Amino acid sequence: MADEEETTSEGRTLDETPTWALATVCFLLIFISILIEHSLHLLAQYFNKKRRRSLIQALDKIKSDLMLFGFISLLLTVSERQIASICITKSLAETFLPCGTNDSDAYSDEETKCLEQEKVSFLSREGVKQLQFLIFILAFFHSLSSVLTFSLGMAKMKSWESWEAETRTLEYEFTYDPRRFRFTHQTSFGRQHLRFWSEHRFLGWLACFLQQFYKSVSRADYLTLRHGFIMAHFTEGSNFDFQKYIKRALEKDFKTVVGISAWIWLFSVLFIFFNAQGFHNYLWLPFIPIVMLLVVGTKLQGIITQMCLDSHNKSHIVRGTLLVKPSDDFFWFKRPKLVLHLIHFILFQNSLQLAFFTWTWYKFGLRSCFHQETEGIVIRLVLGVVVHILCAYVTLPLYALVTQMGSSMNKAVFTENMVQGLKSWRARARKNLKTNHSRQSSLDTSPSYTLEASFFVYGDHPPPCDNTDYVAVEIGSEEKGSKGPVEH
């Protein structure tokens, strides 16, 4: 009788299943897998055609994460029986339960063996299968979150194209003519940030907190930060396309957002642990991402205000456009990239909470022990959606703009064509230097002879005879006493 109950709980095995049913399931799984893999391959080809190398790297990162999720699921499948065979005491098994009770009456062979020893299984085979389903949902939400985050961020930054185009008009050149002098508080940037609350620390941070909900990036902010960046790294009057540069920089940073590092996994495990009943997690756990996001947004807004105050304290007179000086001192621990890692943590934890809610809803029902309170259901759903939209559409574009005001310049300042041109010239110069050194050795020329080559790389087309900017690359000999290849 016991054997019949075990067979009923376990279900039919493969030797009791029709081969046509098994073949049908295998065919569908293979077909879906090939379809997904081919779609990702077509997407990579599209990015390669558009020369979006950073997006290709981000796509490869997503593939690696999906492979990691699949490997974790495979390990659970292989070690399912071994995990269920581990026996622990009943008193230990009754601690930190998410529902407070354990009323299951269906046991596998491994659980039955543990019960004979008056113990329980460490993790039942059914629990392993449910955990695999949670990993699958988390992988889906992580991929969906990455796509939506990038799409919303680029949609917000596309609205800045009109501001960038404005900088090439005669009206802009007249308005911000370097021969015109104004007081700092008379500029649009000064009128926006030099208010009475700017002189009070508490009121200033409160204003920055509210600013992220209303015009997080204004026209005055964009034009002023653009001018400060160009004056710090280029020459005055440069036709540098700042908006496209920010998009390239965000694409490079995006591969960090879609990745899952070790410390992110650690906090994910802690999230699962704190879902026990005694922690009342619905009262505080869903608020961690939103609180961190609001702090990050407030800090980014505060950096813009601090740059305005710093320029105002140095000089009350503005020549042309208010000049802000990029510096790492405005950022936490003088590390602009720290903000990116916090955004990465916020997005993944928010995806994890939505995935966990979906998993418990599907497996145990909406009114299960995981969601006994209606307030908990509303809080998790509302905050999950709000955090994602606010982070992708407001905070991430704001970060992409403000982080350019660090002391160093992002490598994304070079377009893909220019990068390829630089690499091509460098490889050709090294080859020529190597050939010339070989000829020099064969002719027994003077050992003090050195060879240097200078090239000018213009990207796709050579510059006209105007003030168009270009990049010079000097490639020197790597003999003793030489510094080797140097890029400018």
Short mmCIF file of C-alpha atoms in Angstrom, two decimals:
data_model
loop_
_atom_site.label_atom_id
_atom_site.label_comp_id
_atom_site.label_asym_id
_atom_site.label_seq_id
_atom_site.Cartn_x
_atom_site.Cartn_y
_atom_site.Cartn_z
CA MET A 1 0.00 0.00 0.00
CA ALA A 2 2.86 2.33 0.83
CA ASP A 3 4.49 1.52 -2.51
CA GLU A 4 1.30 2.47 -4.37
CA GLU A 5 1.14 5.82 -2.53
CA GLU A 6 4.78 6.51 -3.38
CA THR A 7 4.17 5.68 -7.04
CA THR A 8 1.16 7.98 -7.12
CA SER A 9 3.10 10.86 -5.60
CA GLU A 10 6.13 10.31 -7.84
CA GLY A 11 4.18 9.94 -11.15
CA ARG A 12 5.04 7.86 -14.19
CA THR A 13 8.68 7.37 -15.14
CA LEU A 14 10.07 7.47 -18.69
CA ASP A 15 9.90 3.69 -19.08
CA GLU A 16 6.13 4.01 -18.57
CA THR A 17 5.74 6.97 -20.99
CA PRO A 18 4.93 6.59 -24.73
CA THR A 19 7.92 7.39 -26.91
CA TRP A 20 5.84 9.69 -29.14
CA ALA A 21 5.05 11.87 -26.10
CA LEU A 22 8.71 12.03 -25.11
CA ALA A 23 9.78 12.82 -28.69
CA THR A 24 7.15 15.57 -28.97
CA VAL A 25 8.36 17.29 -25.79
CA CYS A 26 12.00 17.06 -26.92
CA PHE A 27 11.12 18.47 -30.34
CA LEU A 28 9.28 21.44 -28.85
CA LEU A 29 12.09 22.23 -26.42
CA ILE A 30 14.73 22.03 -29.15
CA PHE A 31 12.64 24.13 -31.53
CA ILE A 32 12.09 26.88 -28.94
CA SER A 33 15.78 26.87 -27.97
CA ILE A 34 16.94 27.14 -31.60
CA LEU A 35 14.42 29.91 -32.24
CA ILE A 36 15.68 31.95 -29.29
CA GLU A 37 19.32 31.35 -30.22
CA HIS A 38 18.69 32.36 -33.85
CA SER A 39 16.86 35.52 -32.73
CA LEU A 40 19.80 36.54 -30.55
CA HIS A 41 22.15 35.83 -33.46
CA LEU A 42 20.11 38.07 -35.78
CA LEU A 43 20.11 40.80 -33.14
CA ALA A 44 23.91 40.54 -32.84
CA GLN A 45 24.22 40.82 -36.63
CA TYR A 46 22.04 43.94 -36.58
CA PHE A 47 24.21 45.55 -33.89
CA ASN A 48 27.32 44.59 -35.83
CA LYS A 49 25.90 46.15 -38.99
CA LYS A 50 25.17 49.35 -37.08
CA ARG A 51 28.63 49.15 -35.48
CA ARG A 52 27.20 49.11 -31.95
CA ARG A 53 30.04 47.12 -30.45
CA SER A 54 29.05 47.98 -26.88
CA LEU A 55 25.57 46.56 -27.40
CA ILE A 56 27.09 43.38 -28.80
CA GLN A 57 29.14 43.06 -25.62
CA ALA A 58 26.01 43.68 -23.52
CA LEU A 59 24.17 41.01 -25.51
CA ASP A 60 27.03 38.58 -24.89
CA LYS A 61 26.77 39.42 -21.19
CA ILE A 62 23.06 38.55 -21.21
CA LYS A 63 23.87 35.27 -22.96
CA SER A 64 26.46 34.49 -20.28
CA ASP A 65 23.95 35.21 -17.53
CA LEU A 66 21.36 32.97 -19.18
CA MET A 67 23.98 30.25 -19.48
CA LEU A 68 24.74 30.67 -15.77
CA PHE A 69 21.05 30.34 -14.90
CA GLY A 70 20.87 27.21 -17.04
CA PHE A 71 23.96 25.76 -15.39
CA ILE A 72 22.47 26.34 -11.92
CA SER A 73 19.28 24.61 -13.02
CA LEU A 74 21.30 21.71 -14.45
CA LEU A 75 23.19 21.30 -11.18
CA LEU A 76 19.92 21.18 -9.28
CA THR A 77 18.59 18.51 -11.64
CA VAL A 78 21.69 16.34 -11.33
CA SER A 79 21.97 16.68 -7.54
CA GLU A 80 18.23 16.52 -6.83
CA ARG A 81 18.36 13.07 -5.23
CA GLN A 82 21.54 13.81 -3.27
CA ILE A 83 20.10 17.03 -1.83
CA ALA A 84 16.90 15.28 -0.80
CA SER A 85 18.93 12.51 0.87
CA ILE A 86 20.45 14.95 3.38
CA CYS A 87 18.55 14.58 6.67
CA ILE A 88 18.24 17.25 9.36
CA THR A 89 16.44 17.30 12.70
CA LYS A 90 12.77 18.28 12.84
CA SER A 91 13.46 21.13 15.25
CA LEU A 92 15.91 22.66 12.79
CA ALA A 93 13.53 22.14 9.87
CA GLU A 94 10.79 24.08 11.67
CA THR A 95 12.85 27.29 11.89
CA PHE A 96 12.48 30.26 9.48
CA LEU A 97 9.50 28.79 7.65
CA PRO A 98 7.79 31.17 5.18
CA CYS A 99 4.35 29.81 6.14
CA GLY A 100 4.93 28.78 9.73
CA THR A 101 3.67 25.20 9.25
CA ASN A 102 4.62 22.08 7.33
CA ASP A 103 1.56 19.94 6.57
CA SER A 104 2.77 18.00 3.51
CA ASP A 105 1.75 14.32 3.44
CA ALA A 106 3.39 13.31 0.13
CA TYR A 107 6.94 12.03 0.50
CA SER A 108 9.60 10.79 -1.88
CA ASP A 109 11.84 7.81 -1.16
CA GLU A 110 14.56 10.04 0.29
CA GLU A 111 12.11 11.83 2.58
CA THR A 112 10.69 8.50 3.74
CA LYS A 113 14.17 7.32 4.72
CA CYS A 114 14.69 10.51 6.71
CA LEU A 115 11.32 10.04 8.46
CA GLU A 116 12.39 6.56 9.50
CA GLN A 117 15.27 8.23 11.33
CA GLU A 118 12.83 10.73 12.88
CA LYS A 119 14.32 13.46 10.72
CA VAL A 120 13.25 15.40 7.63
CA SER A 121 14.86 16.04 4.26
CA PHE A 122 17.09 19.11 3.91
CA LEU A 123 15.31 20.06 0.68
CA SER A 124 12.73 17.78 -0.88
CA ARG A 125 12.79 16.80 -4.53
CA GLU A 126 9.59 18.78 -5.06
CA GLY A 127 11.27 21.79 -3.45
CA VAL A 128 14.21 21.46 -5.85
CA LYS A 129 11.83 21.47 -8.82
CA GLN A 130 10.07 24.55 -7.49
CA LEU A 131 13.43 26.27 -7.00
CA GLN A 132 14.30 25.51 -10.63
CA PHE A 133 11.09 27.21 -11.71
CA LEU A 134 12.04 30.27 -9.62
CA ILE A 135 15.41 30.42 -11.40
CA PHE A 136 13.67 30.27 -14.79
CA ILE A 137 11.32 33.14 -13.88
CA LEU A 138 14.24 35.18 -12.52
CA ALA A 139 16.15 34.70 -15.79
CA PHE A 140 13.09 35.86 -17.75
CA PHE A 141 12.54 38.95 -15.60
CA HIS A 142 16.25 39.82 -15.65
CA SER A 143 16.35 39.71 -19.46
CA LEU A 144 13.07 41.62 -19.79
CA SER A 145 14.27 44.22 -17.29
CA SER A 146 17.51 44.75 -19.24
CA VAL A 147 15.67 45.32 -22.52
CA LEU A 148 13.10 47.69 -21.00
CA THR A 149 15.75 49.62 -19.09
CA PHE A 150 17.82 50.28 -22.19
CA SER A 151 14.78 51.14 -24.31
CA LEU A 152 13.34 53.63 -21.82
CA GLY A 153 16.74 55.21 -21.20
CA MET A 154 17.40 55.72 -24.91
CA ALA A 155 13.87 57.07 -25.40
CA LYS A 156 14.50 59.71 -22.74
CA MET A 157 17.90 60.66 -24.19
CA LYS A 158 16.41 60.96 -27.68
CA SER A 159 14.51 64.01 -26.46
CA TRP A 160 17.87 65.73 -25.96
CA GLU A 161 18.57 65.75 -29.71
CA SER A 162 16.71 69.03 -30.16
CA TRP A 163 18.92 70.66 -27.50
CA GLU A 164 22.05 69.38 -29.22
CA ALA A 165 20.82 70.68 -32.59
CA GLU A 166 20.16 74.05 -30.99
CA THR A 167 23.87 74.48 -30.23
CA ARG A 168 24.56 74.70 -33.98
CA THR A 169 22.19 77.61 -34.62
CA LEU A 170 23.10 81.28 -34.95
CA GLU A 171 20.67 82.14 -32.17
CA TYR A 172 22.61 79.95 -29.73
CA GLU A 173 25.94 81.50 -30.78
CA PHE A 174 24.50 84.98 -30.29
CA THR A 175 22.91 84.20 -26.92
CA TYR A 176 26.08 82.63 -25.53
CA ASP A 177 28.59 84.89 -27.27
CA PRO A 178 31.86 84.87 -25.23
CA ARG A 179 31.98 88.66 -25.56
CA ARG A 180 28.78 89.01 -23.51
CA PHE A 181 29.03 89.29 -19.75
CA ARG A 182 26.30 88.51 -17.23
CA PHE A 183 25.92 87.82 -13.54
CA THR A 184 25.72 84.16 -12.55
CA HIS A 185 22.20 84.44 -11.18
CA GLN A 186 21.02 85.97 -14.47
CA THR A 187 21.76 82.81 -16.47
CA SER A 188 19.04 80.20 -16.89
CA PHE A 189 21.25 77.64 -15.10
CA GLY A 190 21.82 80.05 -12.22
CA ARG A 191 18.14 80.98 -11.92
CA GLN A 192 17.30 77.30 -11.63
CA HIS A 193 19.83 76.35 -8.94
CA LEU A 194 20.78 79.57 -7.11
CA ARG A 195 17.69 79.81 -4.94
CA PHE A 196 17.29 80.58 -1.27
CA TRP A 197 17.25 76.88 -0.41
CA SER A 198 20.65 76.33 -2.03
CA GLU A 199 22.32 78.05 0.91
CA HIS A 200 20.72 75.68 3.44
CA ARG A 201 21.93 72.09 3.45
CA PHE A 202 18.66 70.44 4.45
CA LEU A 203 16.46 72.54 2.17
CA GLY A 204 18.93 72.08 -0.67
CA TRP A 205 18.82 68.28 -0.50
CA LEU A 206 15.03 68.38 -0.17
CA ALA A 207 14.83 70.46 -3.35
CA CYS A 208 17.15 67.99 -5.13
CA PHE A 209 14.94 65.13 -3.94
CA LEU A 210 11.85 66.75 -5.47
CA GLN A 211 13.68 67.83 -8.62
CA GLN A 212 14.07 64.26 -9.89
CA PHE A 213 10.28 63.94 -10.22
CA TYR A 214 9.91 67.09 -12.31
CA LYS A 215 12.27 67.78 -15.24
CA SER A 216 15.15 65.73 -13.89
CA VAL A 217 17.27 67.04 -16.80
CA SER A 218 16.33 70.51 -17.95
CA ARG A 219 17.51 72.32 -21.05
CA ALA A 220 19.71 74.62 -18.97
CA ASP A 221 21.31 71.64 -17.20
CA TYR A 222 22.11 69.90 -20.46
CA LEU A 223 23.58 72.94 -22.21
CA THR A 224 25.65 73.99 -19.20
CA LEU A 225 27.10 70.54 -18.53
CA ARG A 226 27.78 70.14 -22.24
CA HIS A 227 29.69 73.41 -22.30
CA GLY A 228 31.70 72.44 -19.21
CA PHE A 229 32.62 69.07 -20.69
CA ILE A 230 33.73 70.54 -24.02
CA MET A 231 35.77 73.31 -22.38
CA ALA A 232 37.50 70.75 -20.14
CA HIS A 233 38.42 68.25 -22.85
CA PHE A 234 38.21 70.11 -26.19
CA THR A 235 38.41 73.68 -27.41
CA GLU A 236 35.84 76.45 -27.24
CA GLY A 237 33.51 76.44 -30.21
CA SER A 238 33.97 72.74 -30.92
CA ASN A 239 31.24 71.01 -32.95
CA PHE A 240 31.44 67.88 -30.79
CA ASP A 241 28.11 65.99 -30.68
CA PHE A 242 27.66 65.63 -26.94
CA GLN A 243 24.30 63.83 -27.15
CA LYS A 244 25.66 61.01 -29.31
CA TYR A 245 28.66 60.75 -27.03
CA ILE A 246 26.41 60.25 -23.99
CA LYS A 247 24.49 57.53 -25.84
CA ARG A 248 27.75 55.71 -26.66
CA ALA A 249 28.90 56.07 -23.04
CA LEU A 250 25.62 54.65 -21.75
CA GLU A 251 25.89 51.73 -24.16
CA LYS A 252 29.33 50.93 -22.72
CA ASP A 253 27.99 51.18 -19.16
CA PHE A 254 24.97 49.06 -20.05
CA LYS A 255 27.02 45.86 -20.09
CA THR A 256 27.66 46.49 -16.37
CA VAL A 257 23.94 46.90 -15.69
CA VAL A 258 22.97 43.62 -17.37
CA GLY A 259 25.70 41.57 -15.69
CA ILE A 260 25.33 39.71 -12.39
CA SER A 261 28.36 39.91 -10.13
CA ALA A 262 29.15 37.81 -7.07
CA TRP A 263 28.00 40.41 -4.55
CA ILE A 264 24.68 40.74 -6.39
CA TRP A 265 24.16 36.98 -5.99
CA LEU A 266 25.00 37.27 -2.28
CA PHE A 267 22.28 39.86 -1.68
CA SER A 268 19.86 37.74 -3.71
CA VAL A 269 20.44 34.83 -1.35
CA LEU A 270 19.85 37.16 1.62
CA PHE A 271 16.59 38.28 0.03
CA ILE A 272 15.39 34.67 -0.15
CA PHE A 273 16.46 34.11 3.46
CA PHE A 274 14.51 37.10 4.78
CA ASN A 275 11.27 35.83 3.27
CA ALA A 276 10.66 33.85 6.46
CA GLN A 277 7.44 34.61 8.30
CA GLY A 278 8.98 36.17 11.39
CA PHE A 279 10.75 38.99 9.52
CA HIS A 280 7.54 40.66 8.22
CA ASN A 281 9.43 41.30 5.01
CA TYR A 282 6.53 42.91 3.15
CA LEU A 283 6.85 45.91 5.48
CA TRP A 284 10.48 46.74 4.62
CA LEU A 285 12.03 44.49 1.96
CA PRO A 286 10.18 46.00 -1.07
CA PHE A 287 11.23 49.49 0.05
CA ILE A 288 14.99 48.86 -0.22
CA PRO A 289 15.23 49.41 -4.02
CA ILE A 290 12.99 52.51 -4.01
CA VAL A 291 14.86 54.11 -1.10
CA MET A 292 18.24 53.46 -2.73
CA LEU A 293 16.95 54.79 -6.05
CA LEU A 294 15.68 58.02 -4.50
CA VAL A 295 19.00 58.51 -2.69
CA VAL A 296 20.95 58.03 -5.93
CA GLY A 297 18.64 60.41 -7.84
CA THR A 298 18.94 63.02 -5.09
CA LYS A 299 22.73 62.73 -5.15
CA LEU A 300 22.88 63.20 -8.93
CA GLN A 301 20.65 66.27 -8.71
CA GLY A 302 22.79 67.52 -5.85
CA ILE A 303 25.94 67.23 -7.96
CA ILE A 304 24.44 69.57 -10.57
CA THR A 305 23.55 72.09 -7.86
CA GLN A 306 26.99 71.80 -6.25
CA MET A 307 28.69 72.49 -9.59
CA CYS A 308 26.56 75.60 -9.98
CA LEU A 309 27.41 76.82 -6.46
CA ASP A 310 31.08 76.06 -7.02
CA SER A 311 31.18 78.16 -10.17
CA HIS A 312 29.20 80.95 -8.49
CA ASN A 313 31.61 81.07 -5.53
CA LYS A 314 34.62 81.35 -7.84
CA SER A 315 33.19 84.16 -9.95
CA HIS A 316 29.91 86.07 -9.99
CA ILE A 317 30.52 87.21 -13.56
CA VAL A 318 29.85 84.89 -16.50
CA ARG A 319 31.45 85.32 -19.91
CA GLY A 320 29.13 83.82 -22.49
CA THR A 321 28.01 80.56 -20.84
CA LEU A 322 28.32 79.63 -17.19
CA LEU A 323 31.36 77.37 -16.93
CA VAL A 324 31.24 74.36 -14.60
CA LYS A 325 34.41 72.42 -13.94
CA PRO A 326 34.24 68.59 -14.06
CA SER A 327 35.66 66.90 -10.97
CA ASP A 328 35.45 63.54 -9.20
CA ASP A 329 35.18 65.39 -5.87
CA PHE A 330 31.43 65.82 -6.37
CA PHE A 331 30.82 62.04 -6.33
CA TRP A 332 30.73 59.56 -3.45
CA PHE A 333 34.29 58.54 -2.52
CA LYS A 334 35.42 60.36 -5.69
CA ARG A 335 34.19 57.42 -7.77
CA PRO A 336 31.58 58.27 -10.44
CA LYS A 337 31.21 54.59 -11.40
CA LEU A 338 29.98 53.75 -7.90
CA VAL A 339 26.61 55.23 -8.87
CA LEU A 340 26.40 52.80 -11.80
CA HIS A 341 26.95 49.79 -9.51
CA LEU A 342 24.18 51.03 -7.21
CA ILE A 343 21.80 51.36 -10.17
CA HIS A 344 22.81 47.84 -11.21
CA PHE A 345 21.96 46.53 -7.73
CA ILE A 346 18.62 48.37 -7.66
CA LEU A 347 17.48 46.99 -11.02
CA PHE A 348 18.42 43.40 -10.26
CA GLN A 349 16.88 43.41 -6.79
CA ASN A 350 13.70 44.88 -8.21
CA SER A 351 13.63 42.16 -10.89
CA LEU A 352 14.21 39.53 -8.19
CA GLN A 353 11.30 40.80 -6.11
CA LEU A 354 8.95 40.81 -9.11
CA ALA A 355 10.14 37.33 -10.11
CA PHE A 356 9.65 36.01 -6.57
CA PHE A 357 6.14 37.48 -6.41
CA THR A 358 5.24 35.92 -9.77
CA TRP A 359 6.67 32.56 -8.72
CA THR A 360 4.74 32.41 -5.42
CA TRP A 361 1.58 33.57 -7.18
CA TYR A 362 1.82 30.86 -9.84
CA LYS A 363 2.93 28.02 -7.56
CA PHE A 364 0.98 28.70 -4.38
CA GLY A 365 -1.80 31.11 -5.37
CA LEU A 366 -2.30 34.82 -4.81
CA ARG A 367 -3.63 34.33 -1.29
CA SER A 368 -0.92 31.94 -0.12
CA CYS A 369 1.12 32.26 3.06
CA PHE A 370 3.59 34.40 1.08
CA HIS A 371 0.92 37.06 0.53
CA GLN A 372 -1.42 36.92 3.47
CA GLU A 373 -1.81 40.69 3.64
CA THR A 374 -3.45 42.69 0.85
CA GLU A 375 -1.14 45.58 1.65
CA GLY A 376 1.86 43.39 0.88
CA ILE A 377 0.52 42.49 -2.58
CA VAL A 378 -0.19 46.12 -3.47
CA ILE A 379 3.17 47.33 -2.14
CA ARG A 380 5.19 44.75 -4.07
CA LEU A 381 3.40 45.32 -7.39
CA VAL A 382 3.24 49.11 -7.25
CA LEU A 383 6.80 49.62 -6.04
CA GLY A 384 8.13 47.07 -8.52
CA VAL A 385 6.66 48.95 -11.49
CA VAL A 386 7.49 52.41 -10.13
CA VAL A 387 11.12 51.53 -9.38
CA HIS A 388 11.72 50.15 -12.85
CA ILE A 389 10.15 53.07 -14.73
CA LEU A 390 11.75 55.70 -12.49
CA CYS A 391 15.18 54.08 -12.72
CA ALA A 392 15.14 53.46 -16.47
CA TYR A 393 13.50 56.69 -17.63
CA VAL A 394 14.78 59.18 -15.04
CA THR A 395 17.75 58.05 -12.97
CA LEU A 396 19.78 56.17 -15.60
CA PRO A 397 19.72 59.02 -18.20
CA LEU A 398 20.49 61.48 -15.41
CA TYR A 399 23.47 59.34 -14.43
CA ALA A 400 24.62 59.17 -18.07
CA LEU A 401 24.73 62.98 -18.18
CA VAL A 402 26.13 63.78 -14.73
CA THR A 403 28.80 61.07 -14.72
CA GLN A 404 30.49 62.81 -17.68
CA MET A 405 31.41 65.59 -15.27
CA GLY A 406 34.07 63.43 -13.65
CA SER A 407 37.75 64.28 -13.91
CA SER A 408 38.49 61.71 -16.62
CA MET A 409 36.97 61.39 -20.09
CA ASN A 410 35.17 58.24 -21.19
CA LYS A 411 36.68 56.25 -24.05
CA ALA A 412 33.31 56.48 -25.78
CA VAL A 413 34.39 59.93 -27.00
CA PHE A 414 35.82 58.08 -30.01
CA THR A 415 33.31 56.72 -32.50
CA GLU A 416 33.56 53.13 -33.72
CA ASN A 417 34.94 54.30 -37.06
CA MET A 418 37.62 56.34 -35.36
CA VAL A 419 38.54 53.49 -33.02
CA GLN A 420 38.94 51.16 -35.97
CA GLY A 421 41.00 53.81 -37.76
CA LEU A 422 43.27 54.24 -34.76
CA LYS A 423 43.80 50.52 -34.43
CA SER A 424 44.49 50.17 -38.16
CA TRP A 425 47.03 52.99 -38.19
CA ARG A 426 48.71 51.66 -35.06
CA ALA A 427 49.04 48.15 -36.48
CA ARG A 428 50.36 49.50 -39.77
CA ALA A 429 52.85 51.77 -38.02
CA ARG A 430 54.15 48.91 -35.87
CA LYS A 431 54.55 46.79 -38.98
CA ASN A 432 56.46 49.58 -40.76
CA LEU A 433 58.67 50.16 -37.74
CA LYS A 434 59.46 46.47 -37.52
CA THR A 435 60.35 46.36 -41.24
CA ASN A 436 62.55 49.45 -40.98
CA HIS A 437 64.34 48.04 -37.93
CA SER A 438 65.04 44.84 -39.87
CA ARG A 439 66.50 46.82 -42.75
CA GLN A 440 68.49 48.93 -40.33
CA SER A 441 70.06 45.82 -38.76
CA SER A 442 70.92 44.29 -42.16
CA LEU A 443 72.63 47.49 -43.34
CA ASP A 444 74.59 47.88 -40.07
CA THR A 445 73.47 51.45 -39.64
CA SER A 446 74.29 53.53 -36.60
CA PRO A 447 72.71 52.17 -33.38
CA SER A 448 71.81 55.68 -32.33
CA TYR A 449 69.38 55.99 -35.22
CA THR A 450 65.71 56.24 -34.19
CA LEU A 451 62.56 56.28 -36.20
CA GLU A 452 59.29 57.93 -35.35
CA ALA A 453 56.09 58.11 -37.35
CA SER A 454 53.16 60.46 -36.92
CA PHE A 455 49.76 59.93 -38.43
CA PHE A 456 46.55 61.88 -38.46
CA VAL A 457 43.36 59.83 -38.21
CA TYR A 458 40.17 61.47 -39.37
CA GLY A 459 37.66 58.62 -39.15
CA ASP A 460 35.68 58.02 -42.34
CA HIS A 461 36.60 61.19 -44.24
CA PRO A 462 39.51 63.66 -44.14
CA PRO A 463 38.64 67.02 -42.62
CA PRO A 464 38.04 70.08 -44.75
CA CYS A 465 40.16 73.17 -44.46
CA ASP A 466 38.11 74.64 -41.63
CA ASN A 467 38.29 74.29 -37.87
CA THR A 468 36.99 70.72 -37.79
CA ASP A 469 38.53 68.77 -34.93
CA TYR A 470 40.71 65.75 -35.57
CA VAL A 471 42.75 63.28 -33.58
CA ALA A 472 46.51 62.92 -33.93
CA VAL A 473 48.21 59.66 -33.14
CA GLU A 474 51.96 59.56 -32.61
CA ILE A 475 53.57 56.15 -32.78
CA GLY A 476 57.18 56.02 -31.76
CA SER A 477 59.91 53.43 -31.70
CA GLU A 478 59.93 50.87 -28.90
CA GLU A 479 63.71 50.73 -28.64
CA LYS A 480 65.51 51.38 -25.43
CA GLY A 481 64.91 54.92 -24.27
CA SER A 482 61.65 55.25 -26.18
CA LYS A 483 58.27 55.40 -24.48
CA GLY A 484 56.59 53.25 -27.13
CA PRO A 485 53.24 53.92 -28.78
CA VAL A 486 51.44 56.94 -27.45
CA GLU A 487 47.86 57.87 -28.36
CA HIS A 488 46.47 61.37 -28.10
#
